[in-house]
Amino acid sequence: KTVAAGERFDLSIYIQPDGETVDTARAIVAFPASMLQVENFRLGDALSRVAPGNKIDNEAGELSQGAFTLEGAVNQTGLFGTITFEAIATGKAQIKISDRSRIISAGDEKINTSLLGSATITIEEAAPAEEESELAISSLSHPDENAWYANSEVEASWSGEAQSYRIAFDQ
């Protein structure tokens, strides 16, 4: 994925039970704190309840998020959650699911750490902000905006670029 510095983006984490039944999971995600910051985590639909002990540590570059279900174990691939990051510096940032992450079924560890994923994010310079063009409005029929005129027909023109405009009259 490629983003611009200052841009926000989402990264989704999926649980793949591979034939097992899963009732609890904890994702520990490592990221370079000098390049990325976590803004929030939204739990997905694979495991519906938030576990205690969750944290976002933007100084250390780590997110720890746990979840579980009481509605019955999960045995199909599903969305664990979505992390919203903000890109704060340019370069290539590696985001990794740590081998300290856990997937549990009835108290037994079921994770296959060789299948843990990662993502590389290329962060480019932000595009320079477009200069705002100044819009100047003038009127030949009413040249002094502070003067009162008996003529109620107004002729106005503008210079500069306008994508749209609105008009309003006061007294």
PDB file of C-alpha atoms in Angstrom:
ATOM      1  CA  LYS A   1       0.000   0.000   0.000  1.00  0.00           C
ATOM      2  CA  THR A   2       1.205   3.514  -0.761  1.00  0.00           C
ATOM      3  CA  VAL A   3       0.020   6.548   1.222  1.00  0.00           C
ATOM      4  CA  ALA A   4       1.080  10.158   1.672  1.00  0.00           C
ATOM      5  CA  ALA A   5       2.574  11.558   4.861  1.00  0.00           C
ATOM      6  CA  GLY A   6      -0.269  12.901   6.997  1.00  0.00           C
ATOM      7  CA  GLU A   7      -2.766  10.480   5.455  1.00  0.00           C
ATOM      8  CA  ARG A   8      -4.870   7.998   7.450  1.00  0.00           C
ATOM      9  CA  PHE A   9      -5.415   4.431   6.262  1.00  0.00           C
ATOM     10  CA  ASP A  10      -6.990   1.207   7.524  1.00  0.00           C
ATOM     11  CA  LEU A  11      -5.367  -2.191   7.887  1.00  0.00           C
ATOM     12  CA  SER A  12      -7.574  -5.232   8.528  1.00  0.00           C
ATOM     13  CA  ILE A  13      -6.578  -8.324  10.522  1.00  0.00           C
ATOM     14  CA  TYR A  14      -8.273 -11.648   9.803  1.00  0.00           C
ATOM     15  CA  ILE A  15      -8.500 -14.864  11.808  1.00  0.00           C
ATOM     16  CA  GLN A  16      -8.045 -18.036   9.753  1.00  0.00           C
ATOM     17  CA  PRO A  17      -8.916 -21.028  11.989  1.00  0.00           C
ATOM     18  CA  ASP A  18      -7.798 -23.600   9.359  1.00  0.00           C
ATOM     19  CA  GLY A  19     -10.337 -26.202  10.499  1.00  0.00           C
ATOM     20  CA  GLU A  20      -9.939 -25.470  14.223  1.00  0.00           C
ATOM     21  CA  THR A  21     -12.591 -23.850  16.409  1.00  0.00           C
ATOM     22  CA  VAL A  22     -11.494 -20.574  17.978  1.00  0.00           C
ATOM     23  CA  ASP A  23     -13.054 -18.720  20.909  1.00  0.00           C
ATOM     24  CA  THR A  24     -10.328 -16.252  21.961  1.00  0.00           C
ATOM     25  CA  ALA A  25      -7.588 -14.303  20.208  1.00  0.00           C
ATOM     26  CA  ARG A  26      -5.049 -11.582  20.876  1.00  0.00           C
ATOM     27  CA  ALA A  27      -3.283  -9.739  18.079  1.00  0.00           C
ATOM     28  CA  ILE A  28      -0.014  -8.051  18.946  1.00  0.00           C
ATOM     29  CA  VAL A  29       0.943  -5.760  16.092  1.00  0.00           C
ATOM     30  CA  ALA A  30       4.350  -4.111  15.765  1.00  0.00           C
ATOM     31  CA  PHE A  31       4.914  -0.990  13.678  1.00  0.00           C
ATOM     32  CA  PRO A  32       7.651   1.678  13.364  1.00  0.00           C
ATOM     33  CA  ALA A  33       6.595   4.442  15.775  1.00  0.00           C
ATOM     34  CA  SER A  34       8.781   6.955  13.945  1.00  0.00           C
ATOM     35  CA  MET A  35       6.686   6.511  10.784  1.00  0.00           C
ATOM     36  CA  LEU A  36       3.211   5.422  11.907  1.00  0.00           C
ATOM     37  CA  GLN A  37       0.789   6.110  14.739  1.00  0.00           C
ATOM     38  CA  VAL A  38      -2.323   4.102  15.598  1.00  0.00           C
ATOM     39  CA  GLU A  39      -5.441   6.240  15.839  1.00  0.00           C
ATOM     40  CA  ASN A  40      -7.864   3.474  16.797  1.00  0.00           C
ATOM     41  CA  PHE A  41      -8.850  -0.172  16.591  1.00  0.00           C
ATOM     42  CA  ARG A  42     -12.334  -1.389  15.632  1.00  0.00           C
ATOM     43  CA  LEU A  43     -13.279  -4.938  16.512  1.00  0.00           C
ATOM     44  CA  GLY A  44     -14.524  -7.047  13.590  1.00  0.00           C
ATOM     45  CA  ASP A  45     -17.276  -9.633  13.558  1.00  0.00           C
ATOM     46  CA  ALA A  46     -15.202 -12.830  14.025  1.00  0.00           C
ATOM     47  CA  LEU A  47     -15.043 -12.486  17.833  1.00  0.00           C
ATOM     48  CA  SER A  48     -17.642 -10.136  19.234  1.00  0.00           C
ATOM     49  CA  ARG A  49     -16.428  -9.269  22.746  1.00  0.00           C
ATOM     50  CA  VAL A  50     -13.468  -7.102  23.733  1.00  0.00           C
ATOM     51  CA  ALA A  51     -10.972  -8.791  26.069  1.00  0.00           C
ATOM     52  CA  PRO A  52      -9.351  -6.845  28.924  1.00  0.00           C
ATOM     53  CA  GLY A  53      -5.754  -5.637  28.781  1.00  0.00           C
ATOM     54  CA  ASN A  54      -5.816  -3.906  25.402  1.00  0.00           C
ATOM     55  CA  LYS A  55      -3.413  -1.075  24.645  1.00  0.00           C
ATOM     56  CA  ILE A  56      -2.077   1.160  21.934  1.00  0.00           C
ATOM     57  CA  ASP A  57       1.515   2.203  22.584  1.00  0.00           C
ATOM     58  CA  ASN A  58       2.493   4.697  19.892  1.00  0.00           C
ATOM     59  CA  GLU A  59       5.843   5.404  21.576  1.00  0.00           C
ATOM     60  CA  ALA A  60       6.930   1.743  21.465  1.00  0.00           C
ATOM     61  CA  GLY A  61       5.160   1.000  18.165  1.00  0.00           C
ATOM     62  CA  GLU A  62       2.873  -1.754  19.431  1.00  0.00           C
ATOM     63  CA  LEU A  63      -0.840  -2.498  19.573  1.00  0.00           C
ATOM     64  CA  SER A  64      -2.238  -5.334  21.711  1.00  0.00           C
ATOM     65  CA  GLN A  65      -5.893  -6.182  21.166  1.00  0.00           C
ATOM     66  CA  GLY A  66      -7.799  -9.188  22.457  1.00  0.00           C
ATOM     67  CA  ALA A  67     -11.288 -10.496  21.797  1.00  0.00           C
ATOM     68  CA  PHE A  68     -13.423 -13.538  22.584  1.00  0.00           C
ATOM     69  CA  THR A  69     -16.859 -14.961  21.977  1.00  0.00           C
ATOM     70  CA  LEU A  70     -19.513 -16.499  24.207  1.00  0.00           C
ATOM     71  CA  GLU A  71     -21.821 -17.208  21.269  1.00  0.00           C
ATOM     72  CA  GLY A  72     -19.988 -20.312  20.069  1.00  0.00           C
ATOM     73  CA  ALA A  73     -16.550 -20.934  18.667  1.00  0.00           C
ATOM     74  CA  VAL A  74     -15.542 -19.627  15.246  1.00  0.00           C
ATOM     75  CA  ASN A  75     -14.357 -22.106  12.612  1.00  0.00           C
ATOM     76  CA  GLN A  76     -14.288 -19.917   9.485  1.00  0.00           C
ATOM     77  CA  THR A  77     -12.102 -17.047   8.358  1.00  0.00           C
ATOM     78  CA  GLY A  78     -13.420 -13.745   9.680  1.00  0.00           C
ATOM     79  CA  LEU A  79     -12.468 -10.153  10.367  1.00  0.00           C
ATOM     80  CA  PHE A  80     -10.760  -9.841  13.747  1.00  0.00           C
ATOM     81  CA  GLY A  81     -10.498  -6.056  13.546  1.00  0.00           C
ATOM     82  CA  THR A  82      -9.365  -2.971  11.684  1.00  0.00           C
ATOM     83  CA  ILE A  83      -6.554  -0.639  12.724  1.00  0.00           C
ATOM     84  CA  THR A  84      -6.583   2.983  11.595  1.00  0.00           C
ATOM     85  CA  PHE A  85      -3.052   4.339  11.200  1.00  0.00           C
ATOM     86  CA  GLU A  86      -1.747   7.806  10.441  1.00  0.00           C
ATOM     87  CA  ALA A  87       1.417   8.041   8.330  1.00  0.00           C
ATOM     88  CA  ILE A  88       3.724  10.573  10.000  1.00  0.00           C
ATOM     89  CA  ALA A  89       7.039  10.220   8.125  1.00  0.00           C
ATOM     90  CA  THR A  90       8.201   9.111   4.683  1.00  0.00           C
ATOM     91  CA  GLY A  91       9.824   5.765   3.884  1.00  0.00           C
ATOM     92  CA  LYS A  92       8.871   2.080   3.960  1.00  0.00           C
ATOM     93  CA  ALA A  93       7.074   0.942   7.111  1.00  0.00           C
ATOM     94  CA  GLN A  94       6.743  -2.742   7.998  1.00  0.00           C
ATOM     95  CA  ILE A  95       3.680  -3.687  10.067  1.00  0.00           C
ATOM     96  CA  LYS A  96       3.896  -7.211  11.537  1.00  0.00           C
ATOM     97  CA  ILE A  97       1.683  -9.520  13.536  1.00  0.00           C
ATOM     98  CA  SER A  98       3.992 -10.606  16.372  1.00  0.00           C
ATOM     99  CA  ASP A  99       4.570 -14.276  17.209  1.00  0.00           C
ATOM    100  CA  ARG A 100       3.445 -13.309  20.736  1.00  0.00           C
ATOM    101  CA  SER A 101      -0.106 -13.161  19.310  1.00  0.00           C
ATOM    102  CA  ARG A 102      -2.509 -15.890  20.399  1.00  0.00           C
ATOM    103  CA  ILE A 103      -5.423 -17.898  18.991  1.00  0.00           C
ATOM    104  CA  ILE A 104      -7.099 -20.135  21.569  1.00  0.00           C
ATOM    105  CA  SER A 105      -9.782 -22.815  21.571  1.00  0.00           C
ATOM    106  CA  ALA A 106     -11.184 -23.931  24.940  1.00  0.00           C
ATOM    107  CA  GLY A 107      -7.922 -22.950  26.648  1.00  0.00           C
ATOM    108  CA  ASP A 108      -5.603 -24.639  24.113  1.00  0.00           C
ATOM    109  CA  GLU A 109      -3.231 -22.633  21.946  1.00  0.00           C
ATOM    110  CA  LYS A 110      -4.013 -23.111  18.239  1.00  0.00           C
ATOM    111  CA  ILE A 111      -1.919 -20.457  16.495  1.00  0.00           C
ATOM    112  CA  ASN A 112       0.416 -21.363  13.644  1.00  0.00           C
ATOM    113  CA  THR A 113       3.023 -18.597  13.892  1.00  0.00           C
ATOM    114  CA  SER A 114       4.454 -19.435  10.461  1.00  0.00           C
ATOM    115  CA  LEU A 115       1.243 -18.061   8.931  1.00  0.00           C
ATOM    116  CA  LEU A 116       1.324 -14.664  10.669  1.00  0.00           C
ATOM    117  CA  GLY A 117       1.047 -11.798   8.206  1.00  0.00           C
ATOM    118  CA  SER A 118       2.713  -8.477   7.628  1.00  0.00           C
ATOM    119  CA  ALA A 119       2.245  -5.462   5.405  1.00  0.00           C
ATOM    120  CA  THR A 120       4.666  -2.996   3.884  1.00  0.00           C
ATOM    121  CA  ILE A 121       3.438   0.576   3.627  1.00  0.00           C
ATOM    122  CA  THR A 122       5.261   3.051   1.395  1.00  0.00           C
ATOM    123  CA  ILE A 123       4.851   6.564   2.735  1.00  0.00           C
ATOM    124  CA  GLU A 124       5.493   9.328   0.213  1.00  0.00           C
ATOM    125  CA  GLU A 125       5.781  13.078   0.644  1.00  0.00           C
ATOM    126  CA  ALA A 126       2.432  14.784   0.875  1.00  0.00           C
ATOM    127  CA  ALA A 127       1.445  16.685  -2.245  1.00  0.00           C
ATOM    128  CA  PRO A 128       1.873  20.426  -1.825  1.00  0.00           C
ATOM    129  CA  ALA A 129      -1.340  22.187  -0.956  1.00  0.00           C
ATOM    130  CA  GLU A 130      -2.978  23.894  -3.892  1.00  0.00           C
ATOM    131  CA  GLU A 131      -2.798  27.636  -3.783  1.00  0.00           C
ATOM    132  CA  GLU A 132      -6.120  29.240  -3.232  1.00  0.00           C
ATOM    133  CA  SER A 133      -6.933  31.737  -5.923  1.00  0.00           C
ATOM    134  CA  GLU A 134      -8.348  35.020  -4.805  1.00  0.00           C
ATOM    135  CA  LEU A 135     -11.737  35.958  -6.145  1.00  0.00           C
ATOM    136  CA  ALA A 136     -12.386  39.674  -6.738  1.00  0.00           C
ATOM    137  CA  ILE A 137     -15.936  40.910  -7.278  1.00  0.00           C
ATOM    138  CA  SER A 138     -16.705  44.322  -8.782  1.00  0.00           C
ATOM    139  CA  SER A 139     -19.768  46.158 -10.024  1.00  0.00           C
ATOM    140  CA  LEU A 140     -19.971  48.869 -12.672  1.00  0.00           C
ATOM    141  CA  SER A 141     -23.545  49.758 -11.646  1.00  0.00           C
ATOM    142  CA  HIS A 142     -22.735  49.918  -7.907  1.00  0.00           C
ATOM    143  CA  PRO A 143     -18.990  50.595  -7.568  1.00  0.00           C
ATOM    144  CA  ASP A 144     -19.005  51.593  -3.861  1.00  0.00           C
ATOM    145  CA  GLU A 145     -20.090  48.652  -1.696  1.00  0.00           C
ATOM    146  CA  ASN A 146     -20.795  50.968   1.233  1.00  0.00           C
ATOM    147  CA  ALA A 147     -23.020  53.400  -0.702  1.00  0.00           C
ATOM    148  CA  TRP A 148     -26.795  53.164  -1.144  1.00  0.00           C
ATOM    149  CA  TYR A 149     -28.125  53.175  -4.730  1.00  0.00           C
ATOM    150  CA  ALA A 150     -31.684  53.765  -5.967  1.00  0.00           C
ATOM    151  CA  ASN A 151     -31.077  51.468  -8.943  1.00  0.00           C
ATOM    152  CA  SER A 152     -32.115  47.934  -7.896  1.00  0.00           C
ATOM    153  CA  GLU A 153     -30.604  46.224 -10.950  1.00  0.00           C
ATOM    154  CA  VAL A 154     -27.054  45.164 -10.166  1.00  0.00           C
ATOM    155  CA  GLU A 155     -24.395  44.298 -12.691  1.00  0.00           C
ATOM    156  CA  ALA A 156     -21.490  42.377 -11.133  1.00  0.00           C
ATOM    157  CA  SER A 157     -18.438  40.583 -12.444  1.00  0.00           C
ATOM    158  CA  TRP A 158     -15.598  38.696 -10.892  1.00  0.00           C
ATOM    159  CA  SER A 159     -12.002  37.860 -11.680  1.00  0.00           C
ATOM    160  CA  GLY A 160     -10.300  34.698 -10.528  1.00  0.00           C
ATOM    161  CA  GLU A 161     -11.505  31.121 -10.596  1.00  0.00           C
ATOM    162  CA  ALA A 162     -14.643  29.970  -8.838  1.00  0.00           C
ATOM    163  CA  GLN A 163     -15.873  26.368  -8.698  1.00  0.00           C
ATOM    164  CA  SER A 164     -19.215  27.511  -7.329  1.00  0.00           C
ATOM    165  CA  TYR A 165     -20.739  30.552  -5.693  1.00  0.00           C
ATOM    166  CA  ARG A 166     -23.616  31.689  -3.548  1.00  0.00           C
ATOM    167  CA  ILE A 167     -25.202  35.093  -3.214  1.00  0.00           C
ATOM    168  CA  ALA A 168     -27.024  36.701  -0.351  1.00  0.00           C
ATOM    169  CA  PHE A 169     -28.466  40.148   0.184  1.00  0.00           C
ATOM    170  CA  ASP A 170     -28.744  42.067   3.396  1.00  0.00           C
ATOM    171  CA  GLN A 171     -30.447  45.433   3.989  1.00  0.00           C
TER     172      GLN A 171
END
